mmCIF file of C-alpha atoms in Angstrom:
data_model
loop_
_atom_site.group_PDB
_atom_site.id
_atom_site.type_symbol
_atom_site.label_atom_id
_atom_site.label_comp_id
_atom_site.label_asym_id
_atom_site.label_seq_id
_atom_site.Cartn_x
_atom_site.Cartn_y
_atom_site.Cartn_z
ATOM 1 C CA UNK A 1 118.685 142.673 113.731
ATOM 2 C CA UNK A 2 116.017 141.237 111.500
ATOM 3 C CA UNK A 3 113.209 139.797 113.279
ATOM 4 C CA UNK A 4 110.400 137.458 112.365
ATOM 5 C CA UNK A 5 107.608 137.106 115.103
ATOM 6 C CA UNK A 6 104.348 134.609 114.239
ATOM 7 C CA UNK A 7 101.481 134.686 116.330
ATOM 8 C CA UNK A 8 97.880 133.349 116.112
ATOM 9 C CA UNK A 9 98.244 129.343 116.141
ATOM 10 C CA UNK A 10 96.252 127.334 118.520
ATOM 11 C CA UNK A 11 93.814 124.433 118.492
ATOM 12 C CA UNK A 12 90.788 124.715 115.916
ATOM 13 C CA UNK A 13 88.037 122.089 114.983
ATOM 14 C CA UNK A 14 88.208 120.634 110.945
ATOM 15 C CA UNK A 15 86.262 123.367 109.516
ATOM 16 C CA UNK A 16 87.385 126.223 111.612
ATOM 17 C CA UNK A 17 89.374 129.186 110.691
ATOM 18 C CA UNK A 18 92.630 130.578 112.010
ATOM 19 C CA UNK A 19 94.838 133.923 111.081
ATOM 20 C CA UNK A 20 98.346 133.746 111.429
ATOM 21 C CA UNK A 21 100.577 136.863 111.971
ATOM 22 C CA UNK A 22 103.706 137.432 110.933
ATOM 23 C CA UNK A 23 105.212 140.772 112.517
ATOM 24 C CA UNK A 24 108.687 141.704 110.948
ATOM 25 C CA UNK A 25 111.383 144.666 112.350
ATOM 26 C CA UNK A 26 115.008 145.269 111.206
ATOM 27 C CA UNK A 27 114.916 146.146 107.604
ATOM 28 C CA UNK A 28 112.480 147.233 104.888
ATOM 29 C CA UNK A 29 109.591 145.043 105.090
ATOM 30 C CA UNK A 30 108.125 146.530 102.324
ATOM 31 C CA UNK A 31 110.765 145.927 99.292
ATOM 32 C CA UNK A 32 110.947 141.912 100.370
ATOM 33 C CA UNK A 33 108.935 139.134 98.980
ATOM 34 C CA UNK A 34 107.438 136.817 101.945
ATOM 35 C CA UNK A 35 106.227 133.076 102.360
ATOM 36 C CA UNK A 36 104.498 130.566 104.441
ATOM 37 C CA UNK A 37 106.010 127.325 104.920
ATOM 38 C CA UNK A 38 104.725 124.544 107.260
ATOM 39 C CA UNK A 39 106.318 121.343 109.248
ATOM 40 C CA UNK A 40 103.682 118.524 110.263
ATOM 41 C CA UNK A 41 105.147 116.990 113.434
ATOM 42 C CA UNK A 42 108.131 114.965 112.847
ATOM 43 C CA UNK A 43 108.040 115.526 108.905
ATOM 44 C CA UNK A 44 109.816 117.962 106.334
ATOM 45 C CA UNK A 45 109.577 121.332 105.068
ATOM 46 C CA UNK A 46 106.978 122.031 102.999
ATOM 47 C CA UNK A 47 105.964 125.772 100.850
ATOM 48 C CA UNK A 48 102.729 127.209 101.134
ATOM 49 C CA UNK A 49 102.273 130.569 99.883
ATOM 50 C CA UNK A 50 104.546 133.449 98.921
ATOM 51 C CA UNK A 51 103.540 137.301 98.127
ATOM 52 C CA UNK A 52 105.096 140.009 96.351
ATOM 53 C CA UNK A 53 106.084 142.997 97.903
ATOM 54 C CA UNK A 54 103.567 145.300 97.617
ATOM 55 C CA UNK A 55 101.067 142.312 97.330
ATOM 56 C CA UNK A 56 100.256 142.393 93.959
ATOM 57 C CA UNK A 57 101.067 139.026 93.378
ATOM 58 C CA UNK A 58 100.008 136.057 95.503
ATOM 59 C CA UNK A 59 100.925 132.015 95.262
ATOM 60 C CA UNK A 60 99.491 128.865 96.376
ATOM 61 C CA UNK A 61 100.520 125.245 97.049
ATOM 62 C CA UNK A 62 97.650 123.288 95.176
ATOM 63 C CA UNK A 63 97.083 121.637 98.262
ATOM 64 C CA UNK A 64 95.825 125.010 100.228
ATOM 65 C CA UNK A 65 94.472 127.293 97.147
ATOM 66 C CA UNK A 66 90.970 128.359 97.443
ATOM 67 C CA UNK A 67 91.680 127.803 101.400
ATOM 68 C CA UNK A 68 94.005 129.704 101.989
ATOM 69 C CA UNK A 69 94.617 133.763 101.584
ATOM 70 C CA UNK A 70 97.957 135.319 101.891
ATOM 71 C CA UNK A 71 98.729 138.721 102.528
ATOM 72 C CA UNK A 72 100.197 142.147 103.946
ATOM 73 C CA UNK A 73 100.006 145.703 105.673
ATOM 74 C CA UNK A 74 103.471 147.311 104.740
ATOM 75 C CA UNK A 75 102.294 149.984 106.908
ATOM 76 C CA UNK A 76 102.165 147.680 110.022
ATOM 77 C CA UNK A 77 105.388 145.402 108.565
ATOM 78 C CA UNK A 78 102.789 142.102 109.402
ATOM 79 C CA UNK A 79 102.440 139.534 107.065
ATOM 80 C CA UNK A 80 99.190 137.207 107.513
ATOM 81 C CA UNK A 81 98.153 133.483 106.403
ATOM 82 C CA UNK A 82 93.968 133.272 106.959
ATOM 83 C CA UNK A 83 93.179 130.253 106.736
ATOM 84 C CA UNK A 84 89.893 128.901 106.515
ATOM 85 C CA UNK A 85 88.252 125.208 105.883
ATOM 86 C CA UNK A 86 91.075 123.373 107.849
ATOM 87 C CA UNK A 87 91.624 120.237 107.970
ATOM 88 C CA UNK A 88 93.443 117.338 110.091
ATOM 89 C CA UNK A 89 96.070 117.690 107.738
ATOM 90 C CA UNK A 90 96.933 121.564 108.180
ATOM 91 C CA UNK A 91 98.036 120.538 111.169
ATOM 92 C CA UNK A 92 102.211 121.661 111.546
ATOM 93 C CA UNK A 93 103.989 124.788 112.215
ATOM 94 C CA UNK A 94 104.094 127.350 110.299
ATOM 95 C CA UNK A 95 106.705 129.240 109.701
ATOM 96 C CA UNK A 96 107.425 132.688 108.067
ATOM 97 C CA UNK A 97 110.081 133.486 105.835
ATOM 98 C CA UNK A 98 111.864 136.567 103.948
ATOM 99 C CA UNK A 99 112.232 136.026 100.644
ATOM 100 C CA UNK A 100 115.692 135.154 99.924
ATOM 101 C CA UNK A 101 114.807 132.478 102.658
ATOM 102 C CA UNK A 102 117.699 133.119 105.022
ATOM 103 C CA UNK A 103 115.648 134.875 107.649
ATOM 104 C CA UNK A 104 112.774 132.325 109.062
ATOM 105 C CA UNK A 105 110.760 132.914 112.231
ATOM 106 C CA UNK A 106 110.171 130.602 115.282
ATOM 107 C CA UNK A 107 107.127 129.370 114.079
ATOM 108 C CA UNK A 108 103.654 128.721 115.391
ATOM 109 C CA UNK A 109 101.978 125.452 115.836
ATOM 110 C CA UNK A 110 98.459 125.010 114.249
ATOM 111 C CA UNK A 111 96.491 121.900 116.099
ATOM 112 C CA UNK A 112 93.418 121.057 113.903
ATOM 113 C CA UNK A 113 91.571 118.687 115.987
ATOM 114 C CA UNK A 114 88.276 118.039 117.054
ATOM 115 C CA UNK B 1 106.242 120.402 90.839
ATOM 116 C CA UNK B 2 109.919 119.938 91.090
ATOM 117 C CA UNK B 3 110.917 116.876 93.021
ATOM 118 C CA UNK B 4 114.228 117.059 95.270
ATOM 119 C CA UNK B 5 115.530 113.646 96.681
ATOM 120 C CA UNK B 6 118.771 113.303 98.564
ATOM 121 C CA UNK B 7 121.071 110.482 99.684
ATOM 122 C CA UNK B 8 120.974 109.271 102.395
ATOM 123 C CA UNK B 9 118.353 109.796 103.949
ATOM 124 C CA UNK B 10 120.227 109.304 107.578
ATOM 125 C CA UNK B 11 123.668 109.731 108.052
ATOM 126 C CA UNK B 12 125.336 107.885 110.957
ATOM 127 C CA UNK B 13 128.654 110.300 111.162
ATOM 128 C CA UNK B 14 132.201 110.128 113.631
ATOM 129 C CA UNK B 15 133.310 113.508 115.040
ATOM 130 C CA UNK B 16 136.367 114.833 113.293
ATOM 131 C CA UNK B 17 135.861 112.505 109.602
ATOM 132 C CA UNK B 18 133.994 114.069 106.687
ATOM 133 C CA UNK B 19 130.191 113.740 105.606
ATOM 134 C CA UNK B 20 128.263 114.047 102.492
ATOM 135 C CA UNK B 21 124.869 114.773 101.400
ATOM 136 C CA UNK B 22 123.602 114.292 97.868
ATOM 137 C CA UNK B 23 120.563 116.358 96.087
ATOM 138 C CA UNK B 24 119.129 115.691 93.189
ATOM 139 C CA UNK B 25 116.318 117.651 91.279
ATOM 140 C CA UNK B 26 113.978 116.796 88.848
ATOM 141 C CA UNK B 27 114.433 119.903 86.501
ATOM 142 C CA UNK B 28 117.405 121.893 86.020
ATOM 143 C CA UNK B 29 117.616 124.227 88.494
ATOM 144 C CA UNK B 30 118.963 127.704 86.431
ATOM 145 C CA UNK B 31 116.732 130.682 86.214
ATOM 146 C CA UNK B 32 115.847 133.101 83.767
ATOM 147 C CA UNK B 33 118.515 135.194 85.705
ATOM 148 C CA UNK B 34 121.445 132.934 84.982
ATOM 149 C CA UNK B 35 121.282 131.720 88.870
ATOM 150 C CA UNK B 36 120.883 128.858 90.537
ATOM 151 C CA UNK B 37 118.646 128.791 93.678
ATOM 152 C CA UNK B 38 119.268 125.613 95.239
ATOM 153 C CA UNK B 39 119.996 126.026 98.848
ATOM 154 C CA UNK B 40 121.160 124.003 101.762
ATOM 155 C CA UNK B 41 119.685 124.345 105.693
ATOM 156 C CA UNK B 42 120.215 122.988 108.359
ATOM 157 C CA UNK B 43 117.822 122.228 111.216
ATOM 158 C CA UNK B 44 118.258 121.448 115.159
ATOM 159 C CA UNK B 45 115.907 119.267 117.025
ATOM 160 C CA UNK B 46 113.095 122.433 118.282
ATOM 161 C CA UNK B 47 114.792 125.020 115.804
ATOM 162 C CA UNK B 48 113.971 126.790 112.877
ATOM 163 C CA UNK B 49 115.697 125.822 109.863
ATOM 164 C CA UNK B 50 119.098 128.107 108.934
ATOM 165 C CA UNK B 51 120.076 128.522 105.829
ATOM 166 C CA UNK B 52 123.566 127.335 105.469
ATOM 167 C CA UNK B 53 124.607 127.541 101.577
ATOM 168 C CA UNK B 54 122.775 129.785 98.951
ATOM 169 C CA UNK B 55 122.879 129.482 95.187
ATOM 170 C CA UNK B 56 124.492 126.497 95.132
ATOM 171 C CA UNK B 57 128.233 126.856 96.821
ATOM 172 C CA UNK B 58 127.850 130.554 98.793
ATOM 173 C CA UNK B 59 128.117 130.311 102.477
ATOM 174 C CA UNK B 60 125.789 132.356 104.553
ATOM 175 C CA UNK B 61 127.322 134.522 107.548
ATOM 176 C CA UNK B 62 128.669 132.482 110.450
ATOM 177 C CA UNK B 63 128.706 129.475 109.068
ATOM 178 C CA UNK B 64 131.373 127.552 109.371
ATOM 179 C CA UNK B 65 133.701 127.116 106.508
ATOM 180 C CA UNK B 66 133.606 123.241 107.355
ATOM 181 C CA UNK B 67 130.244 123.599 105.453
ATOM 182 C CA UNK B 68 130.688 123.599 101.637
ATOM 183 C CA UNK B 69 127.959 123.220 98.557
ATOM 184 C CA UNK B 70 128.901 122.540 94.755
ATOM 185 C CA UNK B 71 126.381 120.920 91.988
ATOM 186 C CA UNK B 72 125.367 122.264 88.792
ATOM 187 C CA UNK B 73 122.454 121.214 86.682
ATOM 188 C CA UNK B 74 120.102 118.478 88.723
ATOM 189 C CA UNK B 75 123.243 117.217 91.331
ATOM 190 C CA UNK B 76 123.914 118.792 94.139
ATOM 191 C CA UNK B 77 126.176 118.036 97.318
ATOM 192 C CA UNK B 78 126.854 119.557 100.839
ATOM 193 C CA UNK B 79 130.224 118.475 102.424
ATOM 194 C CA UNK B 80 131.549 118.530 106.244
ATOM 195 C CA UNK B 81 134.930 118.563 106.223
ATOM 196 C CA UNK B 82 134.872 117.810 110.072
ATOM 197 C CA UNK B 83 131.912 116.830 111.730
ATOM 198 C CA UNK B 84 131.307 118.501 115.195
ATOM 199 C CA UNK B 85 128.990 117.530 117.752
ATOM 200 C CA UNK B 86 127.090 120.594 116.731
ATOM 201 C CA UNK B 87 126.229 119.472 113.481
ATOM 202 C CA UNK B 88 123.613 116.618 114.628
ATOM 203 C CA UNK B 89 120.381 117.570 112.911
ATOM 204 C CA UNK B 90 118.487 117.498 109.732
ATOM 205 C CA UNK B 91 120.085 118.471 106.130
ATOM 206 C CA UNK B 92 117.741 119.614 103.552
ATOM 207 C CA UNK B 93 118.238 121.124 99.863
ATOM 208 C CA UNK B 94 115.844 123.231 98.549
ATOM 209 C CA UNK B 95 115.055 124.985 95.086
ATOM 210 C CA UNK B 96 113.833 128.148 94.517
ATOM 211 C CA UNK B 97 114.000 127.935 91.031
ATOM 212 C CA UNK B 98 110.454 126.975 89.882
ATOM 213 C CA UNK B 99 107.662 127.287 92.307
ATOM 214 C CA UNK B 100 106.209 126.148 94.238
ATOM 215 C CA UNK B 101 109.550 125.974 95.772
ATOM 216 C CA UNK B 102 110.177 122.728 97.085
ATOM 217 C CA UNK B 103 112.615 120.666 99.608
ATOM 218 C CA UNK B 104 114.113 117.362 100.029
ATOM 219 C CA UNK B 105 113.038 115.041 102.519
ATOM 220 C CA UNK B 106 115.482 115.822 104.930
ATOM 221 C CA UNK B 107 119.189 113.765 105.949
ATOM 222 C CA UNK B 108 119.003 112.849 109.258
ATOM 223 C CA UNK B 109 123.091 113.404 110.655
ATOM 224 C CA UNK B 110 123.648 111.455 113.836
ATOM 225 C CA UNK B 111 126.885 110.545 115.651
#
């Protein structure tokens, strides 16, 4: 059964830093492309970054580049979102997603308030 | 960016009659690979969003076959044959044609 777990979310001041965790099980992490997408309360979907599978390759929403750093440990099958320089409006959950996008974790809230 | 809209934007539906959801896209939506990645999900109040409909018309396992996607080009459209109570939620396309990928603004479905 393919599993997507997130960790790390919790309250942070505008400014602070956070580091999301994505830990995977039930097939080959390391041959699948992975993303970030977020959900401010009560709005829509929205992409944030995606990585290759061997992590070669990295993408950014404008709106989070130079912010935000993607990336992986195929070794440990986690996928990670630090993010740094947050703002009021980082504020959602965060999901992570398998590429192919059928296969999306529960999510973990982020809360950037001071 | 690629900009999805869909109509409506909420959906007042009666159990048993049919419901539709339109998608439009900015761009065309086929790949270098000949495919189309515009997909459909589906999302219940405090769930994750499920994919419902890949690549345009292809169902995803356990989906109901009351669920059905067809489009080509920029216009797009889920169908319920037969709305169930189960289907109350949020409809939203999404292409993952150009990136960033990007989603519609969601159709609200409410009985």
């Amino acid at each position: 059964e393919v599993q997507l777990v997130e960790s790390g979310g919790g309250l942070v001041q505008p400014g602070g830093c956070l580091r999301l965790s994505c830990a995977v099980s039930g097939f080959t992490f390391s041959t699948y492309w992975m993303h970030w997408v977020r959900q401010a309360p009560g709005k829509g979907l929205v992409w944030v970054s995606r990585i290759n599978s061997d992590g070669s390759t990295t993408n950014y929403a404008d709106f989070v580049k130079g912010r935000f750093t993607i990336s992986r440990d195929n070794a440990k099958n986690t996928l990670y979102l630090q993010m740094n320089s947050l703002r009021a409006e980082d504020t959602a959950v965060y999901y992570c997603v398998r590429g192919g996008v059928e296969f999306w974790g529960q999510g973990t809230l982020v809360t950037v308030s001071s | 960016d690629v900009v999805m809209t869909q109509s409506p934007l909420s959906l007042p539906v009666t159990l048993g009659q049919p419901a539709s959801i339109s998608c439009r896209s900015s761009q065309g939506l086929v790949y270098s690979d000949g495919n189309t990645y515009l997909h459909w999900f589906q999302q219940r109040p405090g769930q994750s969003p499920r994919r419902l409909i890949y690549k345009v018309s292809n169902r995803d396992s356990g989906v109901p076959d009351r669920f059905s996607g067809s489009g080509s080009g920029t216009d797009f459209t889920l169908k319920i044959s037969r709305v169930e109570a189960e289907d109350v939620g949020i409809y939203y396309c999404m292409q993952g044609t150009h990136w960033p990928f990007t989603f519609g603004p969601g159709t609200r479905v409410e009985i």
